[in-house]
Amino acid sequence: MDYVSAIVPPLVMAVGFTLLVRTIIKHQGGANRSREDAAVDAILARAEADRQTEAAVPGAAATGGGTASA
């Protein structure tokens, strides 16, 4: 009966992982999809703007962007 106790934990994890993946795939999209997409687009746009600002002003990254810490 040792083989049963050895195989149960991996089987439980496999079933749990399968259910988790199925739930994630099933709930993609939906009513909040456009709002979530807009939030991601805003974050990406801000990151791109920050990256372009650092490229345009070489000293901005070295000084910490003007934030005082102390």
Short mmCIF file of C-alpha atoms in Angstrom, two decimals:
data_model
loop_
_atom_site.label_atom_id
_atom_site.label_comp_id
_atom_site.label_asym_id
_atom_site.label_seq_id
_atom_site.Cartn_x
_atom_site.Cartn_y
_atom_site.Cartn_z
CA MET A 1 0.00 0.00 0.00
CA ASP A 2 3.04 2.30 0.02
CA TYR A 3 2.60 2.84 -3.70
CA VAL A 4 -0.87 4.31 -3.09
CA SER A 5 0.42 6.81 -0.54
CA ALA A 6 3.27 7.67 -2.92
CA ILE A 7 1.02 8.37 -5.92
CA VAL A 8 -1.80 10.29 -4.19
CA PRO A 9 0.00 13.65 -3.65
CA PRO A 10 1.14 13.99 -7.30
CA LEU A 11 -2.32 13.05 -8.52
CA VAL A 12 -3.96 15.60 -6.23
CA MET A 13 -1.54 18.29 -7.43
CA ALA A 14 -2.14 17.37 -11.09
CA VAL A 15 -5.91 17.53 -10.70
CA GLY A 16 -5.68 20.82 -8.80
CA PHE A 17 -3.38 22.35 -11.41
CA THR A 18 -5.66 21.20 -14.23
CA LEU A 19 -8.67 22.79 -12.52
CA LEU A 20 -6.71 26.01 -11.93
CA VAL A 21 -5.68 26.28 -15.59
CA ARG A 22 -9.22 25.46 -16.72
CA THR A 23 -10.64 28.18 -14.45
CA ILE A 24 -8.15 30.77 -15.68
CA ILE A 25 -8.88 29.99 -19.33
CA LYS A 26 -12.63 29.90 -18.77
CA HIS A 27 -12.71 33.32 -17.08
CA GLN A 28 -10.56 35.23 -19.56
CA GLY A 29 -12.35 38.11 -21.17
CA GLY A 30 -15.84 38.77 -19.93
CA ALA A 31 -17.41 42.05 -18.89
CA ASN A 32 -14.23 43.63 -17.51
CA ARG A 33 -12.00 42.75 -20.44
CA SER A 34 -11.98 46.21 -22.02
CA ARG A 35 -11.30 47.88 -18.67
CA GLU A 36 -8.41 45.51 -17.95
CA ASP A 37 -7.00 46.03 -21.45
CA ALA A 38 -7.21 49.81 -21.00
CA ALA A 39 -5.33 49.59 -17.70
CA VAL A 40 -2.56 47.53 -19.27
CA ASP A 41 -2.35 49.93 -22.23
CA ALA A 42 -2.02 52.88 -19.84
CA ILE A 43 0.78 51.17 -17.90
CA LEU A 44 2.64 50.30 -21.11
CA ALA A 45 2.26 53.85 -22.44
CA ARG A 46 3.63 55.31 -19.23
CA ALA A 47 6.58 52.91 -19.23
CA GLU A 48 7.35 53.79 -22.84
CA ALA A 49 7.17 57.52 -22.07
CA ASP A 50 9.50 57.08 -19.09
CA ARG A 51 11.94 55.11 -21.23
CA GLN A 52 11.94 57.81 -23.92
CA THR A 53 12.44 60.53 -21.31
CA GLU A 54 15.47 58.71 -19.88
CA ALA A 55 16.91 58.30 -23.38
CA ALA A 56 16.40 62.01 -24.18
CA VAL A 57 17.90 63.25 -20.89
CA PRO A 58 20.97 61.10 -20.08
CA GLY A 59 21.53 62.60 -16.61
CA ALA A 60 17.97 62.01 -15.42
CA ALA A 61 18.54 58.33 -14.63
CA ALA A 62 21.80 59.01 -12.77
CA THR A 63 20.26 61.62 -10.47
CA GLY A 64 17.29 59.47 -9.60
CA GLY A 65 14.75 61.53 -11.51
CA GLY A 66 14.64 64.36 -9.00
CA THR A 67 13.34 62.41 -6.03
CA ALA A 68 14.90 63.17 -2.68
CA SER A 69 15.64 60.22 -0.42
CA ALA A 70 16.81 61.18 3.06
#
